[in-house]
CSV table of C-alpha atoms in Angstrom, one decimal:
chain,number,residue,atom,x,y,z
A,27,MET,CA,99.0,63.1,298.9
A,28,PRO,CA,96.7,66.2,299.8
A,29,GLU,CA,93.2,65.7,300.9
A,30,SER,CA,91.8,68.1,298.6
A,31,SER,CA,92.5,69.6,295.4
A,32,ILE,CA,94.0,73.0,294.6
A,33,PRO,CA,93.5,75.2,291.5
A,34,LYS,CA,95.7,74.3,288.5
A,35,GLU,CA,97.3,77.7,288.5
A,36,ALA,CA,98.3,77.2,292.2
A,37,ALA,CA,99.9,73.5,291.6
A,38,PHE,CA,101.9,75.0,288.6
A,39,GLN,CA,103.1,77.9,290.6
A,40,ILE,CA,104.3,75.8,293.5
A,41,ILE,CA,106.3,73.4,291.3
A,42,ASN,CA,107.5,76.3,289.2
A,43,ASP,CA,108.9,78.0,292.2
A,44,GLU,CA,110.6,74.9,293.4
A,45,LEU,CA,112.0,74.0,290.1
A,46,MET,CA,113.9,77.8,289.8
A,47,LEU,CA,116.2,76.4,292.4
A,48,ASP,CA,117.5,73.6,290.2
A,49,GLY,CA,121.0,74.2,288.3
A,50,ASN,CA,121.1,75.9,284.9
A,51,PRO,CA,121.1,72.8,282.4
A,52,ARG,CA,123.3,74.7,280.0
A,53,LEU,CA,125.9,75.4,282.6
A,54,ASN,CA,125.7,71.9,284.0
A,55,LEU,CA,129.3,70.7,282.4
A,56,ALA,CA,129.2,67.4,284.0
A,57,SER,CA,126.8,65.9,281.8
A,58,PHE,CA,127.0,64.5,278.5
A,59,VAL,CA,123.2,64.8,277.8
A,60,THR,CA,121.9,67.1,275.4
A,61,THR,CA,120.2,70.3,276.8
A,62,TRP,CA,119.0,72.2,273.7
A,63,MET,CA,117.1,71.5,270.6
A,64,GLU,CA,115.5,73.4,267.9
A,65,PRO,CA,111.9,74.7,268.4
A,66,GLU,CA,110.6,72.5,265.6
A,67,CYS,CA,111.9,69.3,267.3
A,68,ASP,CA,110.4,70.5,270.6
A,69,LYS,CA,107.0,70.8,269.0
A,70,LEU,CA,107.3,67.4,267.2
A,71,MET,CA,108.1,66.1,270.5
A,72,MET,CA,105.2,67.7,272.4
A,73,ASP,CA,102.6,66.7,269.8
A,74,SER,CA,103.8,62.9,270.3
A,75,ILE,CA,104.2,63.0,274.0
A,76,ASN,CA,100.7,61.0,274.4
A,77,LYS,CA,102.0,58.3,272.1
A,78,ASN,CA,103.3,54.8,273.7
A,79,TYR,CA,105.8,53.5,271.5
A,80,VAL,CA,105.0,49.9,272.1
A,81,ASP,CA,101.8,50.3,270.6
A,82,MET,CA,103.3,49.4,267.0
A,83,ASP,CA,99.9,48.6,265.4
A,84,GLU,CA,98.3,51.7,266.5
A,85,TYR,CA,101.4,54.0,265.7
A,86,PRO,CA,103.0,52.2,262.7
A,87,VAL,CA,104.7,55.3,261.4
A,88,THR,CA,106.5,55.8,264.7
A,89,THR,CA,107.6,52.1,264.4
A,90,GLU,CA,108.7,52.8,260.9
A,91,LEU,CA,110.8,56.2,262.0
A,92,GLN,CA,112.5,53.9,264.5
A,93,ASN,CA,113.7,51.3,261.9
A,94,ARG,CA,114.7,53.9,259.7
A,95,CYS,CA,116.9,55.2,262.6
A,96,VAL,CA,118.1,51.7,263.2
A,97,ASN,CA,119.1,51.4,259.7
A,98,MET,CA,120.9,55.0,259.1
A,99,ILE,CA,122.9,54.1,262.5
A,100,ALA,CA,123.8,50.7,261.4
A,101,HIS,CA,125.1,52.3,258.0
A,102,LEU,CA,127.0,54.9,260.0
A,103,PHE,CA,128.9,52.1,261.9
A,104,ASN,CA,129.5,50.2,258.6
A,105,ALA,CA,127.4,47.2,259.5
A,106,PRO,CA,128.0,44.6,256.5
A,107,LEU,CA,124.3,44.9,255.1
A,108,GLY,CA,123.0,43.9,251.7
A,109,ASP,CA,121.3,46.3,249.2
A,110,SER,CA,117.8,45.6,250.6
A,111,GLU,CA,118.7,43.9,254.0
A,112,ALA,CA,117.2,45.6,257.0
A,113,ALA,CA,119.7,46.3,260.1
A,114,VAL,CA,119.3,44.5,263.4
A,115,GLY,CA,118.8,46.8,266.3
A,116,VAL,CA,116.2,48.4,268.5
A,117,GLY,CA,115.6,51.7,270.5
A,118,THR,CA,116.3,51.9,274.0
A,119,VAL,CA,115.9,54.3,277.0
A,120,GLY,CA,119.6,54.9,276.9
A,121,SER,CA,122.9,53.2,276.7
A,122,SER,CA,122.3,51.4,280.0
A,123,GLU,CA,119.5,49.4,278.7
A,124,ALA,CA,121.1,48.9,275.2
A,125,ILE,CA,124.2,47.4,277.2
A,126,MET,CA,122.1,45.1,279.2
A,127,LEU,CA,120.5,43.7,276.3
A,128,ALA,CA,123.8,43.3,274.5
A,129,GLY,CA,125.2,41.6,277.2
A,130,LEU,CA,122.3,39.2,277.4
A,131,ALA,CA,122.7,38.3,273.9
A,132,PHE,CA,126.5,37.5,274.4
A,133,LYS,CA,125.7,35.4,277.5
A,134,ARG,CA,122.8,33.3,275.8
A,135,LYS,CA,125.1,32.8,272.7
A,136,TRP,CA,127.8,31.8,274.9
A,137,GLN,CA,125.6,29.3,277.2
A,138,ASN,CA,124.3,27.8,274.0
A,139,LYS,CA,127.5,26.9,272.5
A,140,ARG,CA,128.9,25.8,275.9
A,141,LYS,CA,125.6,23.5,276.3
A,142,ALA,CA,126.0,22.1,272.6
A,143,MET,CA,129.7,21.2,273.6
A,144,GLY,CA,128.8,19.5,276.8
A,145,LEU,CA,130.8,22.0,278.8
A,146,PRO,CA,130.1,24.0,281.9
A,147,TYR,CA,128.2,27.2,281.4
A,148,ASP,CA,127.6,28.6,284.9
A,149,LYS,CA,130.6,30.9,285.3
A,150,PRO,CA,130.5,33.6,282.4
A,151,ASN,CA,132.6,36.7,282.5
A,152,ILE,CA,133.3,39.9,280.8
A,153,VAL,CA,136.5,41.6,280.6
A,154,THR,CA,136.3,45.6,280.6
A,155,GLY,CA,138.8,48.3,281.7
A,156,ALA,CA,138.2,49.7,285.2
A,157,ASN,CA,137.1,53.0,283.5
A,158,VAL,CA,133.9,51.4,282.4
A,159,GLN,CA,130.4,53.1,283.3
A,160,VAL,CA,128.4,51.8,286.1
A,161,CYS,CA,126.0,50.1,283.9
A,162,TRP,CA,128.4,47.6,283.0
A,163,GLU,CA,128.8,46.6,286.6
A,164,LYS,CA,124.9,46.3,287.2
A,165,PHE,CA,124.7,44.2,284.2
A,166,ALA,CA,127.3,41.9,286.0
A,167,ARG,CA,125.6,41.8,289.3
A,168,TYR,CA,122.1,41.5,287.9
A,169,PHE,CA,122.7,38.7,285.5
A,170,GLU,CA,125.4,37.0,287.3
A,171,VAL,CA,128.5,37.7,285.1
A,172,GLU,CA,131.7,38.2,286.5
A,173,LEU,CA,133.2,41.4,285.7
A,174,LYS,CA,137.1,41.2,284.9
A,175,GLU,CA,138.5,44.7,285.1
A,176,VAL,CA,141.6,45.6,283.5
A,177,LYS,CA,143.2,48.4,286.1
A,178,LEU,CA,144.3,51.7,285.2
A,179,LYS,CA,147.7,53.4,285.9
A,180,GLU,CA,148.6,57.1,286.2
A,181,GLY,CA,148.9,58.7,282.7
A,182,TYR,CA,147.1,55.7,280.8
A,183,TYR,CA,143.3,56.2,281.9
A,184,VAL,CA,141.8,53.6,279.4
A,185,MET,CA,141.8,49.7,279.0
A,186,ASP,CA,145.0,48.3,277.9
A,187,PRO,CA,144.3,45.9,275.0
A,188,VAL,CA,147.1,43.6,275.5
A,189,GLN,CA,146.1,43.3,279.3
A,190,ALA,CA,142.6,42.6,278.2
A,191,ALA,CA,143.5,40.1,275.8
A,192,GLU,CA,145.5,38.0,278.4
A,193,MET,CA,142.5,38.1,280.9
A,194,VAL,CA,140.5,36.3,278.4
A,195,ASP,CA,139.4,32.7,279.0
A,196,GLU,CA,137.1,30.2,277.8
A,197,ASN,CA,134.3,31.6,279.9
A,198,THR,CA,134.6,35.5,278.7
A,199,ILE,CA,131.4,35.9,276.7
A,200,CYS,CA,132.8,39.1,275.3
A,201,VAL,CA,135.3,42.0,275.9
A,202,ALA,CA,133.8,45.4,276.1
A,203,ALA,CA,135.9,48.3,274.8
A,204,ILE,CA,135.0,51.9,275.3
A,205,LEU,CA,134.7,54.3,272.4
A,206,GLY,CA,135.0,57.7,274.7
A,207,SER,CA,135.7,57.0,278.3
A,208,THR,CA,133.6,58.8,280.8
A,209,LEU,CA,136.6,59.8,282.7
A,210,ASN,CA,138.9,61.5,280.0
A,211,GLY,CA,136.9,61.1,276.9
A,212,GLU,CA,140.0,58.9,275.2
A,213,PHE,CA,139.2,56.2,272.8
A,214,GLU,CA,140.2,52.7,273.5
A,215,ASP,CA,142.2,51.0,270.7
A,216,VAL,CA,139.5,48.5,269.4
A,217,LYS,CA,141.7,47.7,266.4
A,218,LEU,CA,144.3,46.5,268.3
A,219,LEU,CA,142.0,44.6,270.7
A,220,ASN,CA,140.5,42.8,267.6
A,221,ASP,CA,143.7,41.7,266.2
A,222,LEU,CA,145.0,40.2,269.3
A,223,LEU,CA,141.7,38.6,269.9
A,224,LEU,CA,141.8,37.2,266.2
A,225,GLU,CA,145.2,35.6,267.1
A,226,LYS,CA,144.1,34.5,270.4
A,227,ASN,CA,140.8,32.8,269.1
A,228,LYS,CA,143.0,31.1,266.5
A,229,LEU,CA,145.3,29.6,268.8
A,230,THR,CA,142.5,28.6,271.4
A,231,GLY,CA,139.6,27.6,269.3
A,232,TRP,CA,137.5,30.1,271.4
A,233,GLU,CA,135.3,32.8,269.5
A,234,THR,CA,135.5,35.6,272.0
A,235,PRO,CA,133.7,38.7,270.6
A,236,ILE,CA,133.9,42.3,271.0
A,237,HIS,CA,131.2,44.6,272.1
A,238,VAL,CA,131.8,48.5,271.7
A,239,ASP,CA,130.3,51.0,274.3
A,240,ALA,CA,130.2,54.0,271.9
A,241,ALA,CA,127.6,55.6,274.1
A,242,SER,CA,129.4,58.9,273.8
A,243,GLY,CA,131.9,58.3,270.8
A,244,GLY,CA,129.4,56.6,268.4
A,245,PHE,CA,128.2,60.0,266.9
A,246,ILE,CA,131.6,61.5,266.9
A,247,ALA,CA,134.0,59.1,265.5
A,248,PRO,CA,132.1,58.5,261.9
A,249,PHE,CA,132.0,62.6,261.7
A,250,LEU,CA,135.6,63.4,263.1
A,251,TYR,CA,137.8,60.5,262.6
A,252,PRO,CA,136.2,58.6,259.7
A,253,GLU,CA,139.4,56.7,258.8
A,254,LEU,CA,139.5,54.9,262.6
A,255,GLU,CA,138.6,51.5,262.8
A,256,TRP,CA,136.5,50.8,265.7
A,257,ASP,CA,133.0,49.4,264.3
A,258,PHE,CA,131.6,46.9,262.1
A,259,ARG,CA,134.6,46.9,259.7
A,260,LEU,CA,136.3,44.9,262.5
A,261,PRO,CA,135.1,41.2,262.2
A,262,LEU,CA,134.9,40.6,266.0
A,263,VAL,CA,132.7,43.5,266.8
A,264,LYS,CA,129.1,41.9,267.2
A,265,SER,CA,127.3,44.7,268.6
A,266,ILE,CA,127.6,48.5,269.4
A,267,ASN,CA,125.5,50.6,271.5
A,268,VAL,CA,125.2,54.4,271.3
A,269,SER,CA,123.4,57.2,273.2
A,270,GLY,CA,121.1,59.3,271.0
A,271,HIS,CA,120.8,61.7,274.0
A,272,LYS,CA,124.5,62.5,274.1
A,273,TYR,CA,126.1,63.4,271.0
A,274,GLY,CA,123.1,62.0,268.8
A,275,LEU,CA,121.7,65.5,270.0
A,276,VAL,CA,118.2,64.6,271.5
A,277,TYR,CA,117.2,65.0,275.0
A,278,ALA,CA,117.3,62.5,277.5
A,279,GLY,CA,115.9,59.2,277.1
A,280,ILE,CA,117.0,57.5,273.7
A,281,GLY,CA,119.7,54.8,273.2
A,282,TRP,CA,120.4,52.3,270.4
A,283,ILE,CA,121.8,49.0,270.2
A,284,ILE,CA,122.9,47.7,266.7
A,285,TRP,CA,124.0,43.9,266.0
A,286,ARG,CA,126.2,43.0,263.2
A,287,SER,CA,123.8,40.5,262.1
A,288,LYS,CA,120.8,38.4,262.7
A,289,GLU,CA,122.9,35.4,264.1
A,290,ASP,CA,124.4,37.6,266.8
A,291,LEU,CA,121.0,37.9,268.6
A,292,PRO,CA,119.7,34.8,269.7
A,293,GLU,CA,116.0,34.2,268.6
A,294,GLU,CA,114.8,32.8,272.0
A,295,LEU,CA,115.4,36.5,273.5
A,296,ILE,CA,112.7,38.1,271.1
A,297,PHE,CA,109.3,37.8,272.5
A,298,HIS,CA,106.3,38.2,270.1
A,299,ILE,CA,103.0,39.6,271.4
A,300,ASN,CA,99.6,39.8,269.7
A,301,TYR,CA,97.4,41.7,272.3
A,302,LEU,CA,98.0,45.1,270.9
A,303,GLY,CA,96.4,44.3,267.9
A,304,ALA,CA,98.9,42.4,265.6
A,305,ASP,CA,102.1,40.1,265.9
A,306,GLN,CA,104.7,42.5,267.3
A,307,PRO,CA,108.4,41.2,268.1
A,308,THR,CA,110.0,42.9,271.2
A,309,PHE,CA,113.2,42.8,272.8
A,310,THR,CA,113.4,45.4,275.6
A,311,LEU,CA,113.8,45.4,279.4
A,312,ASN,CA,110.8,47.5,279.7
A,313,PHE,CA,107.6,47.7,277.9
A,314,SER,CA,105.7,51.1,277.7
A,315,LYS,CA,107.8,54.2,276.9
A,316,GLY,CA,107.2,57.4,274.9
A,317,SER,CA,107.6,58.0,271.2
A,318,SER,CA,108.9,61.5,271.6
A,319,GLN,CA,112.6,60.5,271.5
A,320,VAL,CA,112.4,58.3,268.8
A,321,ILE,CA,110.7,61.0,266.6
A,322,ALA,CA,113.3,63.4,267.8
A,323,GLN,CA,116.2,61.3,266.6
A,324,TYR,CA,114.8,60.8,263.4
A,325,TYR,CA,114.2,64.5,263.1
A,326,GLN,CA,117.9,65.2,263.8
A,327,LEU,CA,119.4,62.7,261.4
A,328,ILE,CA,117.2,63.9,258.4
A,329,ARG,CA,117.6,67.4,259.5
A,330,LEU,CA,121.4,67.6,260.0
A,331,GLY,CA,122.3,64.9,257.9
A,332,PHE,CA,126.1,63.9,257.8
A,333,GLU,CA,127.4,67.5,256.8
A,334,GLY,CA,125.3,69.0,259.7
A,335,TYR,CA,126.5,66.5,262.5
A,336,ARG,CA,130.1,66.9,261.2
A,337,ASN,CA,129.8,70.5,261.3
A,338,VAL,CA,128.4,70.3,265.1
A,339,MET,CA,131.3,67.8,266.1
A,340,GLU,CA,133.9,70.1,264.6
A,341,ASN,CA,132.7,73.2,266.4
A,342,CYS,CA,132.6,71.1,269.7
A,343,HIS,CA,136.1,70.0,268.9
A,344,GLU,CA,137.3,73.4,268.6
A,345,ASN,CA,135.4,74.7,271.5
A,346,ALA,CA,137.3,72.3,273.5
A,347,MET,CA,140.7,73.0,272.1
A,348,CYS,CA,139.8,76.7,273.0
A,349,LEU,CA,139.0,75.9,276.6
A,350,LYS,CA,142.4,73.5,276.9
A,351,GLU,CA,144.5,76.4,275.6
A,352,GLY,CA,142.8,78.8,278.2
A,353,LEU,CA,143.6,76.7,280.9
A,354,GLU,CA,147.1,75.9,280.0
A,355,LYS,CA,147.6,79.7,280.0
A,356,THR,CA,147.0,79.8,283.5
A,357,GLY,CA,150.0,77.9,284.0
A,358,ARG,CA,148.1,76.0,287.2
A,359,PHE,CA,146.8,72.8,285.2
A,360,ASN,CA,147.8,69.7,283.8
A,361,ILE,CA,145.5,68.4,281.0
A,362,VAL,CA,144.7,64.7,281.4
A,363,SER,CA,142.3,64.3,278.3
A,364,LYS,CA,143.6,63.8,274.8
A,365,ASP,CA,143.0,65.9,271.7
A,366,ASP,CA,141.2,63.4,269.8
A,367,GLY,CA,138.0,61.6,271.4
A,368,VAL,CA,134.9,63.0,272.9
A,369,PRO,CA,135.3,66.9,273.1
A,370,LEU,CA,135.8,67.4,276.7
A,371,VAL,CA,138.6,68.7,278.8
A,372,ALA,CA,139.7,66.7,281.7
A,373,PHE,CA,142.6,68.5,283.8
A,374,SER,CA,144.1,68.8,287.3
A,375,LEU,CA,146.0,71.1,289.6
A,376,LYS,CA,149.8,70.9,289.2
A,377,ASP,CA,150.0,71.9,292.7
A,378,ASN,CA,147.3,70.8,295.1
A,379,SER,CA,149.4,70.7,298.3
A,380,GLU,CA,147.3,73.8,299.8
A,381,HIS,CA,144.0,73.6,297.6
A,382,ASN,CA,142.7,70.7,295.6
A,383,GLU,CA,140.3,70.1,292.7
A,384,PHE,CA,137.3,69.4,295.0
A,385,GLU,CA,137.6,73.2,296.2
A,386,VAL,CA,137.9,74.7,292.7
A,387,SER,CA,134.5,72.7,291.9
A,388,ASP,CA,132.8,73.7,294.9
A,389,TYR,CA,133.8,77.4,294.3
A,390,LEU,CA,132.7,77.5,290.7
A,391,ARG,CA,129.3,76.7,291.9
A,392,ARG,CA,129.0,80.3,293.0
A,393,PHE,CA,129.2,81.3,289.5
A,394,GLY,CA,126.7,78.9,288.3
A,395,TRP,CA,128.9,76.4,286.9
A,396,ILE,CA,128.7,72.6,287.5
A,397,VAL,CA,132.0,71.4,287.2
A,398,PRO,CA,132.7,67.9,288.7
A,399,ALA,CA,135.8,66.7,290.4
A,400,TYR,CA,136.5,62.9,290.8
A,401,THR,CA,139.1,60.5,291.5
A,402,MET,CA,140.1,57.9,289.2
A,403,PRO,CA,139.5,54.3,289.3
A,404,ALA,CA,142.0,51.5,290.4
A,405,ASP,CA,144.9,51.6,290.3
A,406,ALA,CA,144.8,55.3,289.8
A,407,GLN,CA,142.7,56.7,292.7
A,408,HIS,CA,145.3,59.0,293.9
A,409,VAL,CA,144.6,61.3,290.7
A,410,THR,CA,142.0,63.8,291.1
A,411,VAL,CA,140.5,65.7,288.1
A,412,LEU,CA,138.1,68.2,286.9
A,413,ARG,CA,136.2,67.7,283.7
A,414,VAL,CA,134.2,69.9,281.4
A,415,VAL,CA,132.1,68.5,278.8
A,416,ILE,CA,131.8,70.4,275.5
A,417,ARG,CA,128.1,69.9,274.1
A,418,GLU,CA,126.6,71.7,271.1
A,419,ASP,CA,125.1,74.4,273.0
A,420,PHE,CA,128.6,75.4,274.6
A,421,SER,CA,129.9,78.4,273.0
A,422,ARG,CA,133.4,79.8,272.7
A,423,THR,CA,132.1,82.6,274.6
A,424,LEU,CA,131.2,80.3,277.2
A,425,ALA,CA,134.4,78.7,277.1
A,426,GLU,CA,136.2,81.9,277.6
A,427,ARG,CA,134.0,83.0,280.2
A,428,LEU,CA,134.7,79.8,282.0
A,429,VAL,CA,138.5,80.2,282.2
A,430,LEU,CA,138.0,83.7,283.7
A,431,ASP,CA,135.8,82.3,286.5
A,432,ILE,CA,138.3,79.3,287.2
A,433,SER,CA,141.3,82.2,287.3
A,434,LYS,CA,139.1,84.3,289.9
A,435,VAL,CA,138.5,81.1,291.9
A,436,LEU,CA,142.1,80.2,292.0
A,437,HIS,CA,143.1,83.8,292.9
A,438,GLU,CA,140.5,83.6,295.7
A,439,LEU,CA,141.6,80.2,296.9
A,440,ASP,CA,145.4,81.8,297.0
A,441,THR,CA,144.3,84.2,299.6
A,442,LEU,CA,142.7,81.6,301.7
A,443,PRO,CA,144.6,79.3,304.4
A,444,ALA,CA,145.5,75.8,303.2
A,445,ARG,CA,142.2,74.1,304.5
A,446,VAL,CA,143.1,70.6,303.5
A,447,SER,CA,146.6,70.6,304.7
A,448,ALA,CA,145.5,72.1,308.1
A,449,LYS,CA,142.7,69.7,308.6
A,450,LEU,CA,144.8,66.7,307.8
A,451,ALA,CA,147.5,67.8,310.3
A,452,ILE,CA,144.8,68.5,313.1
A,453,ALA,CA,143.4,65.0,312.5
A,454,ALA,CA,146.8,63.2,312.5
A,455,GLU,CA,147.8,65.1,315.6
A,456,ALA,CA,144.3,64.0,317.2
A,457,SER,CA,144.9,60.8,316.5
A,458,GLY,CA,148.4,60.7,318.3
A,459,VAL,CA,150.3,60.1,314.7
A,460,GLU,CA,152.1,62.8,312.9
A,461,ASN,CA,153.6,61.9,309.5
A,462,GLY,CA,157.4,61.3,309.7
A,463,LYS,CA,157.5,61.8,313.5
A,464,ILE,CA,157.2,59.6,316.7
A,465,ASP,CA,153.9,58.8,317.7
A,466,HIS,CA,152.4,58.9,321.3
A,467,LYS,CA,153.7,55.2,322.0
A,468,GLY,CA,157.2,56.3,320.9
A,469,SER,CA,157.2,54.2,317.8
A,470,HIS,CA,158.7,55.4,314.5
A,471,VAL,CA,156.3,56.1,311.9
A,472,VAL,CA,157.4,55.8,308.4
A,473,LYS,CA,157.0,59.3,306.2
A,474,LYS,CA,154.0,58.9,303.6
A,475,SER,CA,154.8,59.0,299.9
A,476,ASP,CA,153.4,61.6,297.9
A,477,MET,CA,151.1,59.1,296.3
A,478,GLU,CA,149.9,58.1,300.0
A,479,THR,CA,149.3,61.7,300.8
A,480,GLN,CA,147.2,62.4,297.5
A,481,LYS,CA,145.1,59.3,298.2
A,482,GLU,CA,144.5,60.5,301.8
A,483,VAL,CA,143.8,64.0,300.7
A,484,ALA,CA,141.3,62.9,297.9
A,485,GLU,CA,139.4,60.6,300.6
A,486,TYR,CA,139.2,63.3,302.9
A,487,TRP,CA,137.6,65.6,300.3
A,488,LYS,CA,135.1,62.8,299.0
A,489,ARG,CA,133.9,62.7,302.8
A,490,PHE,CA,133.8,66.4,303.1
A,491,VAL,CA,131.9,67.0,300.0
A,492,SER,CA,129.3,64.2,301.1
A,493,GLU,CA,128.6,65.2,304.6
A,494,LYS,CA,128.3,68.8,303.1
A,495,LYS,CA,125.4,67.8,300.6
A,496,ASN,CA,123.8,65.6,303.4
A,497,LYS,CA,124.0,68.8,305.7
A,498,ASN,CA,122.6,71.0,303.0
A,499,ALA,CA,119.6,68.2,301.9
A,500,ILE,CA,116.2,69.3,302.2
A,501,CYS,CA,114.0,66.9,303.8
């Protein structure tokens, strides 16, 4: 901290100058998070930025707006509510907190049941796919729950419901299904999972429930795929989380967790406080937080309505298809994502023997685009993809421009030497081992398979990108 103060104009200019070096949020195609809202909503957010949401007695209208959001989202997810029955749910700072709360509810309910039956309750587990977001791993580690992952395979990058049901045992507190995989946007088959678990529960006497992580897909499926059964229409779905700051169309900092009924949220997890002026129930991991995002979510829900959300999602889907067609016309890419699901395009090079996806991602930054390249989780680590997330503010014009810039990058890479292959060859020679030949000791070395070579390439580029970021870091 400086010893002395400076004029407010100087402080503003110093920070403003540094922030100019940040990337353009609208060109950040790695993120699902909303980067644009209407000016009227911006004003509402700024006017309420000094309100602490937790002061329910001081700001009763803000609390009422949150409750209305919970009820609207619960009805959107087909919660079995009576005419005057209030939905059970709460606003959070994002889906990560929502998932922590849902997991705690499942764990406590499972523990209570096991205690009542006189059975051990010290080894809870959750069954998920290996494609889950890192917040599930955080929950498992922070709250001492074993995470049992269904591995992926090439061409199938979501959880297999059959394998998931087979991994369920008496200690499984829930199975987590993903409605909109972060990797390729695909929806997992929650209906099949529900049917398989109903049958298994009937045979075993267990009551293994389902949680749906609809962080990305929760505000998409009801509008684009209304007939798809993934929500509270399925009897084993007990809770659903969704990110308001993704396709709920609100700036970063808002998520929602909705429970099927009061019975699915153990009462002992709810705290009651009165030191802010009145008795207030609270079930969150944090305490103080701003009111702006809750108000913004309510604005979007009443401003757009069902028709408006459907129009936005349809437009996003059409722009995703436009981008997909443009990439296919280059003849250089395989499309990894599905047409149905979250509006994004995940794609990989058909031939990455000379240049790979990490290089394409790196060169696109010269045009201002932030397009991530990454390897798939176990057991598909040898597959590398690029991913473009289509948000509300990503127009068809931008989609066409991106395809043009990708074509320029490919043309430029074609004129360069094969950097990856050359460096791998040098590394192999330096270690005294050359693929498919005799090493320095005279021993025969078995030639590597294409999959092994691709894994080695992917690992090399992960290290290369990491080292480059560290070199470019500003201390």
